């Protein structure tokens, strides 16, 4: 039915049309805006080089027991936990795979022998380690857990009153952790590694744990 412009029905039709127009504008124009506001995290797993540095602590896990056995089991050996840092230079080859070189430096660990030298430090142990790692990422978003495996070389120096002994040998690295991307280029990295040395540096196993920043290029 046709209503003249001055009829009572005209305002009602106009208000109804306005409501429909607003709904169409919201869903037609607003929905893409909401999608655009959702951050794209796909490039947080894009191929490229990265550089990371972490502050860390470390605990020697086997050496104390081995030294106690060598000294006849009549004394208690204590090796301090130590601080240090590691640095990583790597290349992410795809969404879930990366290859990296990792360098660890541990500060001097004091070795004390209870019951023989009255608990005074009798020696210091220093170590540096370099490995090449394969890293596997479990996710590609902002939070990216990972596991790694590496092989390389460990060098140690034992310093005592009348002894200064250097040793070098192969080492295997097992590790895991997670990166949390603050931006597409900067991530917070938290991780734990276990170092398993062999041959001349056997029994100097240690666990390292720490956190730092990774810059993705």
mmCIF file of C-alpha atoms in Angstrom:
data_model
loop_
_atom_site.group_PDB
_atom_site.id
_atom_site.type_symbol
_atom_site.label_atom_id
_atom_site.label_comp_id
_atom_site.label_asym_id
_atom_site.label_seq_id
_atom_site.Cartn_x
_atom_site.Cartn_y
_atom_site.Cartn_z
ATOM 1 C CA UNK A 1 0.000 0.000 0.000
ATOM 2 C CA UNK A 2 1.272 3.484 -0.816
ATOM 3 C CA UNK A 3 1.402 6.069 1.957
ATOM 4 C CA UNK A 4 1.751 9.747 1.194
ATOM 5 C CA UNK A 5 4.781 11.490 2.604
ATOM 6 C CA UNK A 6 2.686 13.216 5.266
ATOM 7 C CA UNK A 7 0.936 10.043 6.452
ATOM 8 C CA UNK A 8 1.441 8.607 9.977
ATOM 9 C CA UNK A 9 3.055 5.415 8.646
ATOM 10 C CA UNK A 10 5.956 7.191 6.956
ATOM 11 C CA UNK A 11 7.983 7.914 10.130
ATOM 12 C CA UNK A 12 7.637 4.291 11.270
ATOM 13 C CA UNK A 13 8.988 2.991 7.930
ATOM 14 C CA UNK A 14 11.882 5.437 8.105
ATOM 15 C CA UNK A 15 12.905 4.352 11.626
ATOM 16 C CA UNK A 16 12.732 0.670 10.638
ATOM 17 C CA UNK A 17 14.867 1.300 7.582
ATOM 18 C CA UNK A 18 17.380 3.191 9.724
ATOM 19 C CA UNK A 19 17.693 0.265 12.163
ATOM 20 C CA UNK A 20 18.284 -2.173 9.299
ATOM 21 C CA UNK A 21 20.883 0.123 7.775
ATOM 22 C CA UNK A 22 22.762 0.387 11.094
ATOM 23 C CA UNK A 23 22.789 -3.409 11.521
ATOM 24 C CA UNK A 24 24.121 -3.872 7.997
ATOM 25 C CA UNK A 25 26.812 -1.251 8.588
ATOM 26 C CA UNK A 26 27.931 -2.969 11.813
ATOM 27 C CA UNK A 27 28.209 -6.439 10.324
ATOM 28 C CA UNK A 28 29.360 -5.293 6.937
ATOM 29 C CA UNK A 29 31.937 -2.757 8.056
ATOM 30 C CA UNK A 30 32.547 -3.519 11.737
ATOM 31 C CA UNK A 31 33.418 -7.213 11.330
ATOM 32 C CA UNK A 32 36.439 -6.589 9.085
ATOM 33 C CA UNK A 33 37.647 -3.949 11.527
ATOM 34 C CA UNK A 34 37.516 -6.466 14.371
ATOM 35 C CA UNK A 35 39.450 -8.934 12.221
ATOM 36 C CA UNK A 36 42.050 -6.304 11.425
ATOM 37 C CA UNK A 37 42.452 -5.548 15.136
ATOM 38 C CA UNK A 38 43.384 -9.185 15.816
ATOM 39 C CA UNK A 39 47.182 -9.317 15.645
ATOM 40 C CA UNK A 40 48.780 -11.468 12.927
ATOM 41 C CA UNK A 41 51.343 -13.787 14.562
ATOM 42 C CA UNK A 42 52.198 -15.814 11.467
ATOM 43 C CA UNK A 43 55.463 -13.926 10.867
ATOM 44 C CA UNK A 44 56.736 -14.875 14.358
ATOM 45 C CA UNK A 45 57.838 -18.174 12.824
ATOM 46 C CA UNK A 46 59.203 -16.812 9.555
ATOM 47 C CA UNK A 47 62.675 -17.905 8.358
ATOM 48 C CA UNK A 48 65.638 -15.758 9.353
ATOM 49 C CA UNK A 49 68.623 -15.312 11.634
ATOM 50 C CA UNK A 50 68.375 -14.716 15.391
ATOM 51 C CA UNK A 51 70.726 -13.733 18.192
ATOM 52 C CA UNK A 52 70.155 -14.448 21.877
ATOM 53 C CA UNK A 53 71.838 -13.916 25.245
ATOM 54 C CA UNK A 54 70.801 -15.451 28.581
ATOM 55 C CA UNK A 55 71.988 -15.080 32.154
ATOM 56 C CA UNK A 56 72.121 -18.490 33.776
ATOM 57 C CA UNK A 57 73.021 -20.582 36.781
ATOM 58 C CA UNK A 58 74.508 -24.072 36.728
ATOM 59 C CA UNK A 59 74.849 -27.078 39.007
ATOM 60 C CA UNK A 60 77.457 -29.806 38.589
ATOM 61 C CA UNK A 61 75.540 -33.055 39.021
ATOM 62 C CA UNK A 62 78.096 -35.871 39.072
ATOM 63 C CA UNK A 63 81.552 -34.538 39.989
ATOM 64 C CA UNK A 64 80.974 -34.383 43.762
ATOM 65 C CA UNK A 65 80.197 -38.100 44.053
ATOM 66 C CA UNK A 66 83.054 -39.065 41.757
ATOM 67 C CA UNK A 67 85.581 -37.050 43.787
ATOM 68 C CA UNK A 68 84.304 -38.554 47.030
ATOM 69 C CA UNK A 69 84.796 -42.048 45.614
ATOM 70 C CA UNK A 70 88.331 -41.197 44.472
ATOM 71 C CA UNK A 71 89.169 -39.892 47.953
ATOM 72 C CA UNK A 72 88.054 -43.155 49.540
ATOM 73 C CA UNK A 73 84.596 -42.083 50.659
ATOM 74 C CA UNK A 74 85.855 -40.686 53.989
ATOM 75 C CA UNK A 75 85.177 -37.037 53.117
ATOM 76 C CA UNK A 76 82.363 -34.951 51.691
ATOM 77 C CA UNK A 77 83.032 -32.895 48.588
ATOM 78 C CA UNK A 78 81.026 -29.761 47.861
ATOM 79 C CA UNK A 79 81.110 -27.943 44.500
ATOM 80 C CA UNK A 80 79.388 -24.562 44.456
ATOM 81 C CA UNK A 81 76.564 -23.739 42.092
ATOM 82 C CA UNK A 82 77.804 -21.078 39.704
ATOM 83 C CA UNK A 83 76.569 -18.211 37.577
ATOM 84 C CA UNK A 84 77.336 -17.633 33.937
ATOM 85 C CA UNK A 85 75.846 -16.738 30.582
ATOM 86 C CA UNK A 86 75.234 -18.236 27.184
ATOM 87 C CA UNK A 87 75.009 -16.736 23.712
ATOM 88 C CA UNK A 88 73.231 -18.171 20.672
ATOM 89 C CA UNK A 89 73.445 -17.382 16.970
ATOM 90 C CA UNK A 90 70.984 -19.317 14.857
ATOM 91 C CA UNK A 91 68.913 -19.556 11.716
ATOM 92 C CA UNK A 92 65.242 -20.514 11.667
ATOM 93 C CA UNK A 93 64.745 -22.573 8.513
ATOM 94 C CA UNK A 94 60.979 -23.025 8.765
ATOM 95 C CA UNK A 95 57.966 -22.969 11.055
ATOM 96 C CA UNK A 96 59.289 -25.683 13.359
ATOM 97 C CA UNK A 97 63.040 -26.116 12.686
ATOM 98 C CA UNK A 98 66.146 -24.075 13.511
ATOM 99 C CA UNK A 99 69.914 -24.631 13.605
ATOM 100 C CA UNK A 100 72.113 -22.695 16.015
ATOM 101 C CA UNK A 101 75.565 -22.343 17.551
ATOM 102 C CA UNK A 102 75.573 -21.949 21.355
ATOM 103 C CA UNK A 103 78.391 -20.832 23.648
ATOM 104 C CA UNK A 104 78.305 -21.294 27.464
ATOM 105 C CA UNK A 105 80.578 -19.616 29.985
ATOM 106 C CA UNK A 106 80.526 -20.647 33.653
ATOM 107 C CA UNK A 107 82.244 -18.682 36.412
ATOM 108 C CA UNK A 108 84.705 -20.379 38.780
ATOM 109 C CA UNK A 109 83.152 -23.035 41.021
ATOM 110 C CA UNK A 110 84.859 -23.484 44.386
ATOM 111 C CA UNK A 111 85.519 -27.070 45.452
ATOM 112 C CA UNK A 112 85.587 -27.711 49.218
ATOM 113 C CA UNK A 113 86.401 -30.960 51.023
ATOM 114 C CA UNK A 114 84.663 -31.402 54.380
ATOM 115 C CA UNK A 115 86.451 -33.443 57.051
ATOM 116 C CA UNK A 116 89.890 -33.211 55.524
ATOM 117 C CA UNK A 117 90.558 -29.565 54.842
ATOM 118 C CA UNK A 118 87.850 -28.432 57.290
ATOM 119 C CA UNK A 119 85.558 -27.304 54.502
ATOM 120 C CA UNK A 120 87.937 -24.697 53.088
ATOM 121 C CA UNK A 121 88.027 -24.357 49.279
ATOM 122 C CA UNK A 122 90.895 -26.442 47.927
ATOM 123 C CA UNK A 123 90.400 -25.897 44.195
ATOM 124 C CA UNK A 124 88.433 -23.996 41.536
ATOM 125 C CA UNK A 125 86.794 -25.319 38.394
ATOM 126 C CA UNK A 126 86.149 -23.238 35.267
ATOM 127 C CA UNK A 127 84.452 -24.377 32.077
ATOM 128 C CA UNK A 128 83.401 -23.137 28.656
ATOM 129 C CA UNK A 129 81.290 -25.063 26.158
ATOM 130 C CA UNK A 130 80.428 -24.634 22.487
ATOM 131 C CA UNK A 131 77.849 -26.748 20.652
ATOM 132 C CA UNK A 132 75.919 -26.851 17.388
ATOM 133 C CA UNK A 133 72.235 -27.513 18.074
ATOM 134 C CA UNK A 134 69.168 -28.634 16.176
ATOM 135 C CA UNK A 135 66.060 -26.961 17.639
ATOM 136 C CA UNK A 136 62.455 -28.053 17.149
ATOM 137 C CA UNK A 137 59.572 -25.647 17.871
ATOM 138 C CA UNK A 138 56.207 -27.054 18.928
ATOM 139 C CA UNK A 139 54.182 -23.955 17.987
ATOM 140 C CA UNK A 140 54.335 -20.877 15.770
ATOM 141 C CA UNK A 141 52.325 -18.271 17.700
ATOM 142 C CA UNK A 142 53.322 -15.837 20.387
ATOM 143 C CA UNK A 143 54.243 -18.674 22.830
ATOM 144 C CA UNK A 144 56.667 -21.192 21.295
ATOM 145 C CA UNK A 145 57.923 -24.173 23.356
ATOM 146 C CA UNK A 146 60.982 -25.930 21.955
ATOM 147 C CA UNK A 147 63.357 -28.865 22.438
ATOM 148 C CA UNK A 148 66.962 -29.073 21.290
ATOM 149 C CA UNK A 149 69.851 -31.486 20.847
ATOM 150 C CA UNK A 150 73.470 -30.536 20.228
ATOM 151 C CA UNK A 151 77.050 -31.766 20.063
ATOM 152 C CA UNK A 152 80.268 -29.883 20.587
ATOM 153 C CA UNK A 153 83.339 -29.331 22.735
ATOM 154 C CA UNK A 154 83.853 -28.599 26.446
ATOM 155 C CA UNK A 155 87.031 -27.167 27.942
ATOM 156 C CA UNK A 156 87.721 -27.109 31.688
ATOM 157 C CA UNK A 157 90.449 -25.796 33.961
ATOM 158 C CA UNK A 158 91.047 -27.118 37.475
ATOM 159 C CA UNK A 159 93.177 -24.845 39.638
ATOM 160 C CA UNK A 160 94.566 -25.846 43.048
ATOM 161 C CA UNK A 161 97.583 -24.973 45.207
ATOM 162 C CA UNK A 162 99.957 -27.298 43.371
ATOM 163 C CA UNK A 163 97.816 -28.299 40.374
ATOM 164 C CA UNK A 164 96.735 -26.534 37.219
ATOM 165 C CA UNK A 165 95.048 -29.006 34.913
ATOM 166 C CA UNK A 166 93.351 -28.264 31.574
ATOM 167 C CA UNK A 167 91.153 -30.751 29.752
ATOM 168 C CA UNK A 168 89.123 -30.742 26.541
ATOM 169 C CA UNK A 169 86.591 -33.265 25.325
ATOM 170 C CA UNK A 170 83.347 -33.818 23.408
ATOM 171 C CA UNK A 171 80.012 -32.911 24.942
ATOM 172 C CA UNK A 172 76.352 -33.643 24.198
ATOM 173 C CA UNK A 173 73.615 -31.105 24.979
ATOM 174 C CA UNK A 174 69.964 -31.868 25.713
ATOM 175 C CA UNK A 175 67.624 -28.974 26.355
ATOM 176 C CA UNK A 176 64.207 -27.440 26.287
ATOM 177 C CA UNK A 177 62.390 -24.210 27.000
ATOM 178 C CA UNK A 178 60.060 -21.643 25.515
ATOM 179 C CA UNK A 179 60.152 -18.302 23.764
ATOM 180 C CA UNK A 180 57.473 -15.687 24.391
ATOM 181 C CA UNK A 181 57.333 -13.074 21.641
ATOM 182 C CA UNK A 182 56.853 -9.557 22.968
ATOM 183 C CA UNK A 183 56.955 -8.275 19.386
ATOM 184 C CA UNK A 184 57.584 -10.083 16.097
ATOM 185 C CA UNK A 185 61.334 -9.390 16.529
ATOM 186 C CA UNK A 186 61.911 -9.664 20.292
ATOM 187 C CA UNK A 187 61.259 -12.742 22.443
ATOM 188 C CA UNK A 188 61.845 -13.640 26.087
ATOM 189 C CA UNK A 189 63.639 -17.000 26.273
ATOM 190 C CA UNK A 190 63.544 -19.337 29.292
ATOM 191 C CA UNK A 191 65.359 -22.658 29.111
ATOM 192 C CA UNK A 192 67.047 -25.596 30.842
ATOM 193 C CA UNK A 193 69.947 -27.613 29.376
ATOM 194 C CA UNK A 194 71.789 -30.745 30.461
ATOM 195 C CA UNK A 195 75.437 -31.063 29.384
ATOM 196 C CA UNK A 196 76.907 -34.560 29.140
ATOM 197 C CA UNK A 197 80.696 -34.412 28.630
ATOM 198 C CA UNK A 198 82.781 -37.438 27.627
ATOM 199 C CA UNK A 199 86.419 -38.633 27.506
ATOM 200 C CA UNK A 200 88.841 -36.269 29.323
ATOM 201 C CA UNK A 201 86.017 -34.129 30.742
ATOM 202 C CA UNK A 202 83.780 -37.029 31.736
ATOM 203 C CA UNK A 203 81.842 -36.664 35.028
ATOM 204 C CA UNK A 204 81.715 -32.862 34.769
ATOM 205 C CA UNK A 205 78.032 -32.990 33.801
ATOM 206 C CA UNK A 206 76.010 -29.917 34.670
ATOM 207 C CA UNK A 207 72.492 -28.557 34.431
ATOM 208 C CA UNK A 208 72.127 -24.943 33.322
ATOM 209 C CA UNK A 209 68.997 -22.832 33.720
ATOM 210 C CA UNK A 210 68.302 -19.230 32.895
ATOM 211 C CA UNK A 211 66.544 -16.592 30.855
ATOM 212 C CA UNK A 212 67.230 -13.743 28.492
ATOM 213 C CA UNK A 213 66.261 -12.090 25.230
ATOM 214 C CA UNK A 214 66.310 -13.242 21.612
ATOM 215 C CA UNK A 215 66.376 -10.814 18.686
ATOM 216 C CA UNK A 216 64.888 -12.228 15.467
ATOM 217 C CA UNK A 217 65.939 -10.547 12.225
#
